[in-house]
Amino acid sequence: MPPSATLKSMEAQLRPGAREAIFAQLIEAGRAEQVARRLTDAIILGVLTAGERLPSEQELARRFGVALITVREGLVILRETGLVETRRGRGGGSFVIQADAPDETLLHTRLRGVAHVELSDLAVYFSTIIEGCAERAALRAAPQDADRLSEWLAQADWDRDAGARANAGGFYLELAVLSQSARLVREQVRLQAEFGPLLLLGLADPSMRASVAACNTDVVAAIRSGDGPHARTLVAGQVRELAEWLHAAKTRIERGGTLHAASAVSA
């Protein structure tokens, strides 16, 4: 199966679960920022795509378990950040108008509002799930699965930060699919919607992109050889490296600096 078919097959398996996770009820009901954050993550992750019409305001309020005014305020935030536009009249509604690289100012604000301890907690949880996916994939995947994933990686774009984020996220989801566990797939999708946009910010750094690309190649080799513990160790190291970059970026922001270190040039 060619890489393009692999991605289409993966998207077909993951998209329903991803959408279900995105539109699940909010834990902190009543906050417009929570509505905006959930939808923003969905756009960045690619669950909601450019040109797509969002559910109606009434439907969003029902799914999120919040008041209609809360949804409207959340959509105002998305319009102000340039992620959606609202069209009036017949066939109108709120439409996604940006699905590329996440907005720098938006993510800067998002990262500033997350405590270091919460970042650490999310990284540990994310790592635990993806480690399980990688180890189980090594035990369950057939040789042709490893060949297919290797071919896909060889053609993936790691030169630009936006492409690298999409491919790194796609690789994590592929590991979940190869684990052959519906529960792990659902949880990985949910975590990537919640934490993926922040965790993968480090891929703006060319050296980080090179490191992640090389690591993923090694993960595939471990899966091909059926070495679950090594696959687990590799992805754990990758998440730890990305999380360390994120903590450093947050520290720079708190000290009045920028999201990226001076040496990290975003493509």
mmCIF file of C-alpha atoms in Angstrom:
data_model
loop_
_atom_site.group_PDB
_atom_site.id
_atom_site.type_symbol
_atom_site.label_atom_id
_atom_site.label_comp_id
_atom_site.label_asym_id
_atom_site.label_seq_id
_atom_site.Cartn_x
_atom_site.Cartn_y
_atom_site.Cartn_z
ATOM 1 C CA MET A 1 0.000 0.000 0.000
ATOM 2 C CA PRO A 2 1.540 3.376 -1.035
ATOM 3 C CA PRO A 3 2.118 6.077 1.630
ATOM 4 C CA SER A 4 -0.737 8.213 0.323
ATOM 5 C CA ALA A 5 -3.113 5.286 0.704
ATOM 6 C CA THR A 6 -1.696 4.648 4.161
ATOM 7 C CA LEU A 7 -2.491 8.199 5.239
ATOM 8 C CA LYS A 8 -5.987 8.036 3.788
ATOM 9 C CA SER A 9 -6.578 4.711 5.516
ATOM 10 C CA MET A 10 -5.245 6.093 8.790
ATOM 11 C CA GLU A 11 -7.381 9.218 8.512
ATOM 12 C CA ALA A 12 -10.445 7.068 7.805
ATOM 13 C CA GLN A 13 -9.815 5.107 11.005
ATOM 14 C CA LEU A 14 -8.903 8.079 13.175
ATOM 15 C CA ARG A 15 -11.148 10.895 12.031
ATOM 16 C CA PRO A 16 -14.377 9.713 13.741
ATOM 17 C CA GLY A 17 -12.572 9.163 17.042
ATOM 18 C CA ALA A 18 -10.749 12.461 16.756
ATOM 19 C CA ARG A 19 -13.949 14.371 16.144
ATOM 20 C CA GLU A 20 -15.666 12.605 19.029
ATOM 21 C CA ALA A 21 -12.826 13.646 21.340
ATOM 22 C CA ILE A 22 -12.841 17.237 20.097
ATOM 23 C CA PHE A 23 -16.570 17.697 20.650
ATOM 24 C CA ALA A 24 -16.767 15.898 24.012
ATOM 25 C CA GLN A 25 -18.213 17.874 26.919
ATOM 26 C CA LEU A 26 -15.873 20.368 28.547
ATOM 27 C CA ILE A 27 -14.694 19.699 32.083
ATOM 28 C CA GLU A 28 -14.693 23.401 32.926
ATOM 29 C CA ALA A 29 -18.077 24.340 31.544
ATOM 30 C CA GLY A 30 -19.003 27.984 31.112
ATOM 31 C CA ARG A 31 -15.668 29.331 29.924
ATOM 32 C CA ALA A 32 -15.482 30.759 26.425
ATOM 33 C CA GLU A 33 -11.705 30.270 26.477
ATOM 34 C CA GLN A 34 -12.225 26.521 26.890
ATOM 35 C CA VAL A 35 -14.452 26.431 23.822
ATOM 36 C CA ALA A 36 -11.908 28.406 21.813
ATOM 37 C CA ARG A 37 -9.031 26.227 23.009
ATOM 38 C CA ARG A 38 -10.766 22.972 22.106
ATOM 39 C CA LEU A 39 -11.630 24.168 18.610
ATOM 40 C CA THR A 40 -8.190 25.740 18.105
ATOM 41 C CA ASP A 41 -6.488 22.451 18.950
ATOM 42 C CA ALA A 42 -8.781 20.663 16.502
ATOM 43 C CA ILE A 43 -7.776 23.058 13.722
ATOM 44 C CA ILE A 44 -4.057 22.805 14.500
ATOM 45 C CA LEU A 45 -4.232 19.013 14.729
ATOM 46 C CA GLY A 46 -6.078 18.864 11.398
ATOM 47 C CA VAL A 47 -9.264 17.288 12.746
ATOM 48 C CA LEU A 48 -11.110 20.371 11.493
ATOM 49 C CA THR A 49 -9.871 21.354 8.042
ATOM 50 C CA ALA A 50 -9.789 24.554 6.002
ATOM 51 C CA GLY A 51 -13.187 25.357 4.497
ATOM 52 C CA GLU A 52 -15.072 23.080 6.879
ATOM 53 C CA ARG A 53 -18.239 24.393 8.477
ATOM 54 C CA LEU A 54 -18.443 23.981 12.244
ATOM 55 C CA PRO A 55 -21.585 22.583 13.870
ATOM 56 C CA SER A 56 -24.197 25.239 14.612
ATOM 57 C CA GLU A 57 -23.886 27.346 17.751
ATOM 58 C CA GLN A 58 -26.795 25.444 19.286
ATOM 59 C CA GLU A 59 -25.176 22.089 18.480
ATOM 60 C CA LEU A 60 -21.804 23.198 19.878
ATOM 61 C CA ALA A 61 -23.482 24.348 23.077
ATOM 62 C CA ARG A 62 -25.215 20.982 23.407
ATOM 63 C CA ARG A 63 -22.053 18.941 22.768
ATOM 64 C CA PHE A 64 -19.793 21.017 25.013
ATOM 65 C CA GLY A 65 -22.431 21.258 27.730
ATOM 66 C CA VAL A 66 -22.223 25.051 27.963
ATOM 67 C CA ALA A 67 -24.541 28.017 27.464
ATOM 68 C CA LEU A 68 -25.169 29.365 23.979
ATOM 69 C CA ILE A 69 -23.593 32.711 24.926
ATOM 70 C CA THR A 70 -20.412 30.873 25.964
ATOM 71 C CA VAL A 71 -20.127 29.272 22.513
ATOM 72 C CA ARG A 72 -20.695 32.645 20.841
ATOM 73 C CA GLU A 73 -17.970 34.238 22.948
ATOM 74 C CA GLY A 74 -15.625 31.364 22.099
ATOM 75 C CA LEU A 75 -16.259 31.846 18.380
ATOM 76 C CA VAL A 76 -15.485 35.549 18.770
ATOM 77 C CA ILE A 77 -12.035 34.574 20.081
ATOM 78 C CA LEU A 78 -11.492 32.288 17.073
ATOM 79 C CA ARG A 79 -12.535 35.025 14.651
ATOM 80 C CA GLU A 80 -10.176 37.509 16.300
ATOM 81 C CA THR A 81 -7.263 35.069 15.957
ATOM 82 C CA GLY A 82 -8.074 34.452 12.285
ATOM 83 C CA LEU A 83 -8.969 30.784 12.576
ATOM 84 C CA VAL A 84 -12.622 30.951 11.558
ATOM 85 C CA GLU A 85 -14.991 33.278 9.773
ATOM 86 C CA THR A 86 -18.750 33.569 10.204
ATOM 87 C CA ARG A 87 -20.926 33.927 7.124
ATOM 88 C CA ARG A 88 -24.506 35.108 7.269
ATOM 89 C CA GLY A 89 -27.496 34.138 5.216
ATOM 90 C CA ARG A 90 -28.461 30.889 3.533
ATOM 91 C CA GLY A 91 -25.660 28.347 3.737
ATOM 92 C CA GLY A 92 -23.938 30.448 6.374
ATOM 93 C CA GLY A 93 -22.266 29.489 9.618
ATOM 94 C CA SER A 94 -18.752 29.472 11.060
ATOM 95 C CA PHE A 95 -16.050 28.113 8.733
ATOM 96 C CA VAL A 96 -12.417 27.173 9.307
ATOM 97 C CA ILE A 97 -10.171 29.510 7.327
ATOM 98 C CA GLN A 98 -6.731 28.478 8.587
ATOM 99 C CA ALA A 99 -5.347 24.971 9.024
ATOM 100 C CA ASP A 100 -1.623 25.478 8.580
ATOM 101 C CA ALA A 101 1.000 26.402 11.172
ATOM 102 C CA PRO A 102 -0.450 27.439 14.525
ATOM 103 C CA ASP A 103 -0.628 31.165 15.180
ATOM 104 C CA GLU A 104 2.501 32.292 17.057
ATOM 105 C CA THR A 105 0.735 34.793 19.284
ATOM 106 C CA LEU A 106 -2.034 32.337 20.116
ATOM 107 C CA LEU A 107 0.371 29.577 21.153
ATOM 108 C CA HIS A 108 2.530 32.092 23.019
ATOM 109 C CA THR A 109 -0.531 33.012 25.099
ATOM 110 C CA ARG A 110 -1.539 29.369 25.487
ATOM 111 C CA LEU A 111 1.906 28.335 26.738
ATOM 112 C CA ARG A 112 2.100 31.250 29.141
ATOM 113 C CA GLY A 113 -1.168 30.166 30.731
ATOM 114 C CA VAL A 114 -0.013 26.596 31.459
ATOM 115 C CA ALA A 115 2.020 26.008 34.631
ATOM 116 C CA HIS A 116 5.326 24.138 34.446
ATOM 117 C CA VAL A 117 3.898 21.413 36.664
ATOM 118 C CA GLU A 118 0.961 20.952 34.282
ATOM 119 C CA LEU A 119 3.330 20.710 31.312
ATOM 120 C CA SER A 120 5.296 18.031 33.154
ATOM 121 C CA ASP A 121 2.127 16.125 34.016
ATOM 122 C CA LEU A 122 0.843 16.230 30.440
ATOM 123 C CA ALA A 123 4.212 15.144 29.062
ATOM 124 C CA VAL A 124 4.375 12.161 31.439
ATOM 125 C CA TYR A 125 0.854 11.085 30.509
ATOM 126 C CA PHE A 126 1.469 11.598 26.781
ATOM 127 C CA SER A 127 4.713 9.633 27.015
ATOM 128 C CA THR A 128 3.059 6.768 28.894
ATOM 129 C CA ILE A 129 0.386 6.335 26.218
ATOM 130 C CA ILE A 130 2.678 6.616 23.196
ATOM 131 C CA GLU A 131 5.219 4.277 24.827
ATOM 132 C CA GLY A 132 2.480 1.690 25.169
ATOM 133 C CA CYS A 133 1.489 2.214 21.541
ATOM 134 C CA ALA A 134 5.073 1.759 20.334
ATOM 135 C CA GLU A 135 5.727 -1.349 22.403
ATOM 136 C CA ARG A 136 2.470 -2.986 21.404
ATOM 137 C CA ALA A 137 3.041 -2.035 17.740
ATOM 138 C CA ALA A 138 6.385 -3.856 17.834
ATOM 139 C CA LEU A 139 4.625 -6.952 19.151
ATOM 140 C CA ARG A 140 1.586 -6.844 16.856
ATOM 141 C CA ALA A 141 2.641 -5.217 13.569
ATOM 142 C CA ALA A 142 3.348 -7.392 10.548
ATOM 143 C CA PRO A 143 6.580 -6.951 8.531
ATOM 144 C CA GLN A 144 4.656 -5.223 5.755
ATOM 145 C CA ASP A 145 3.362 -2.684 8.293
ATOM 146 C CA ALA A 146 6.926 -1.719 9.171
ATOM 147 C CA ASP A 147 7.823 -1.509 5.470
ATOM 148 C CA ARG A 148 4.839 0.711 4.812
ATOM 149 C CA LEU A 149 5.668 3.011 7.726
ATOM 150 C CA SER A 150 9.312 3.190 6.649
ATOM 151 C CA GLU A 151 8.301 4.205 3.121
ATOM 152 C CA TRP A 152 5.974 6.860 4.497
ATOM 153 C CA LEU A 153 8.719 8.294 6.719
ATOM 154 C CA ALA A 154 11.140 8.409 3.791
ATOM 155 C CA GLN A 155 8.729 10.661 1.889
ATOM 156 C CA ALA A 156 7.641 12.786 4.856
ATOM 157 C CA ASP A 157 8.562 16.467 4.983
ATOM 158 C CA TRP A 158 10.901 17.286 7.899
ATOM 159 C CA ASP A 159 12.395 20.446 6.382
ATOM 160 C CA ARG A 160 9.624 22.847 7.435
ATOM 161 C CA ASP A 161 8.240 23.184 10.947
ATOM 162 C CA ALA A 162 4.591 22.960 9.827
ATOM 163 C CA GLY A 163 5.253 19.811 7.809
ATOM 164 C CA ALA A 164 7.312 18.314 10.618
ATOM 165 C CA ARG A 165 4.515 18.908 13.137
ATOM 166 C CA ALA A 166 1.975 17.248 10.876
ATOM 167 C CA ASN A 167 4.238 14.271 10.205
ATOM 168 C CA ALA A 168 5.319 13.826 13.819
ATOM 169 C CA GLY A 169 1.675 13.834 14.879
ATOM 170 C CA GLY A 170 0.822 11.454 12.047
ATOM 171 C CA PHE A 171 3.598 9.101 13.155
ATOM 172 C CA TYR A 172 2.251 9.004 16.714
ATOM 173 C CA LEU A 173 -1.204 8.197 15.404
ATOM 174 C CA GLU A 174 0.198 5.489 13.136
ATOM 175 C CA LEU A 175 1.875 3.870 16.143
ATOM 176 C CA ALA A 176 -1.491 3.893 17.888
ATOM 177 C CA VAL A 177 -3.168 2.258 14.871
ATOM 178 C CA LEU A 178 -0.436 -0.404 14.646
ATOM 179 C CA SER A 179 -0.957 -1.215 18.317
ATOM 180 C CA GLN A 180 -4.293 -2.697 17.221
ATOM 181 C CA SER A 181 -5.926 -1.292 20.346
ATOM 182 C CA ALA A 182 -9.037 0.821 19.801
ATOM 183 C CA ARG A 183 -8.683 2.209 23.324
ATOM 184 C CA LEU A 184 -5.098 3.355 22.730
ATOM 185 C CA VAL A 185 -6.109 4.940 19.427
ATOM 186 C CA ARG A 186 -8.897 6.930 21.093
ATOM 187 C CA GLU A 187 -6.675 8.062 23.946
ATOM 188 C CA GLN A 188 -3.804 9.039 21.643
ATOM 189 C CA VAL A 189 -6.174 11.098 19.494
ATOM 190 C CA ARG A 190 -7.553 12.815 22.595
ATOM 191 C CA LEU A 191 -4.107 13.605 23.962
ATOM 192 C CA GLN A 192 -2.854 14.955 20.659
ATOM 193 C CA ALA A 193 -5.859 17.239 20.467
ATOM 194 C CA GLU A 194 -5.184 18.466 23.997
ATOM 195 C CA PHE A 195 -1.387 18.602 24.170
ATOM 196 C CA GLY A 196 0.023 17.900 20.700
ATOM 197 C CA PRO A 197 0.005 21.522 19.437
ATOM 198 C CA LEU A 198 2.172 22.570 22.395
ATOM 199 C CA LEU A 199 4.411 19.506 22.595
ATOM 200 C CA LEU A 200 5.385 19.750 18.931
ATOM 201 C CA LEU A 201 6.308 23.446 19.093
ATOM 202 C CA GLY A 202 9.940 22.379 19.446
ATOM 203 C CA LEU A 203 9.903 21.234 15.818
ATOM 204 C CA ALA A 204 10.428 24.870 14.842
ATOM 205 C CA ASP A 205 14.056 24.124 15.758
ATOM 206 C CA PRO A 206 15.869 22.483 12.781
ATOM 207 C CA SER A 207 18.039 20.366 15.079
ATOM 208 C CA MET A 208 14.929 19.078 16.849
ATOM 209 C CA ARG A 209 13.315 18.196 13.519
ATOM 210 C CA ALA A 210 16.405 16.214 12.539
ATOM 211 C CA SER A 211 16.468 14.457 15.900
ATOM 212 C CA VAL A 212 12.788 13.463 15.759
ATOM 213 C CA ALA A 213 13.052 12.261 12.144
ATOM 214 C CA ALA A 214 16.079 10.096 12.983
ATOM 215 C CA CYS A 215 14.410 8.763 16.124
ATOM 216 C CA ASN A 216 11.279 7.772 14.220
ATOM 217 C CA THR A 217 13.382 5.837 11.725
ATOM 218 C CA ASP A 218 14.923 3.956 14.643
ATOM 219 C CA VAL A 219 11.468 3.295 16.094
ATOM 220 C CA VAL A 220 10.396 1.676 12.824
ATOM 221 C CA ALA A 221 13.525 -0.489 12.892
ATOM 222 C CA ALA A 222 12.644 -1.596 16.428
ATOM 223 C CA ILE A 223 9.093 -2.414 15.323
ATOM 224 C CA ARG A 224 10.387 -4.399 12.357
ATOM 225 C CA SER A 225 12.613 -6.473 14.652
ATOM 226 C CA GLY A 226 9.836 -6.926 17.218
ATOM 227 C CA ASP A 227 11.841 -5.149 19.925
ATOM 228 C CA GLY A 228 9.068 -3.611 21.992
ATOM 229 C CA PRO A 229 11.198 -2.387 24.923
ATOM 230 C CA HIS A 230 13.567 -0.541 22.570
ATOM 231 C CA ALA A 231 10.673 1.056 20.654
ATOM 232 C CA ARG A 232 9.259 2.171 24.001
ATOM 233 C CA THR A 233 12.577 3.653 25.128
ATOM 234 C CA LEU A 234 13.016 5.559 21.871
ATOM 235 C CA VAL A 235 9.637 7.300 21.927
ATOM 236 C CA ALA A 236 10.024 8.056 25.640
ATOM 237 C CA GLY A 237 13.299 9.842 24.883
ATOM 238 C CA GLN A 238 11.695 11.781 22.040
ATOM 239 C CA VAL A 239 8.814 13.048 24.173
ATOM 240 C CA ARG A 240 11.243 13.942 26.964
ATOM 241 C CA GLU A 241 13.373 15.968 24.549
ATOM 242 C CA LEU A 242 10.334 17.826 23.193
ATOM 243 C CA ALA A 243 9.050 18.486 26.714
ATOM 244 C CA GLU A 244 12.413 19.884 27.817
ATOM 245 C CA TRP A 245 12.351 22.285 24.862
ATOM 246 C CA LEU A 246 8.827 23.332 25.852
ATOM 247 C CA HIS A 247 9.810 24.035 29.458
ATOM 248 C CA ALA A 248 12.756 26.129 28.247
ATOM 249 C CA ALA A 249 10.471 28.065 25.886
ATOM 250 C CA LYS A 250 8.005 28.774 28.696
ATOM 251 C CA THR A 251 10.840 30.027 30.908
ATOM 252 C CA ARG A 252 11.960 32.387 28.124
ATOM 253 C CA ILE A 253 8.415 33.732 27.798
ATOM 254 C CA GLU A 254 8.102 34.280 31.539
ATOM 255 C CA ARG A 255 11.333 36.272 31.456
ATOM 256 C CA GLY A 256 10.003 38.493 28.689
ATOM 257 C CA GLY A 257 11.694 36.664 25.829
ATOM 258 C CA THR A 258 10.342 34.968 22.722
ATOM 259 C CA LEU A 259 8.918 31.523 22.142
ATOM 260 C CA HIS A 260 11.964 30.391 20.185
ATOM 261 C CA ALA A 261 15.613 30.603 21.184
ATOM 262 C CA ALA A 262 17.749 32.857 19.013
ATOM 263 C CA SER A 263 19.491 29.867 17.471
ATOM 264 C CA ALA A 264 16.227 28.195 16.454
ATOM 265 C CA VAL A 265 15.133 29.491 13.065
ATOM 266 C CA SER A 266 11.606 28.608 12.020
ATOM 267 C CA ALA A 267 11.267 27.546 8.406
#
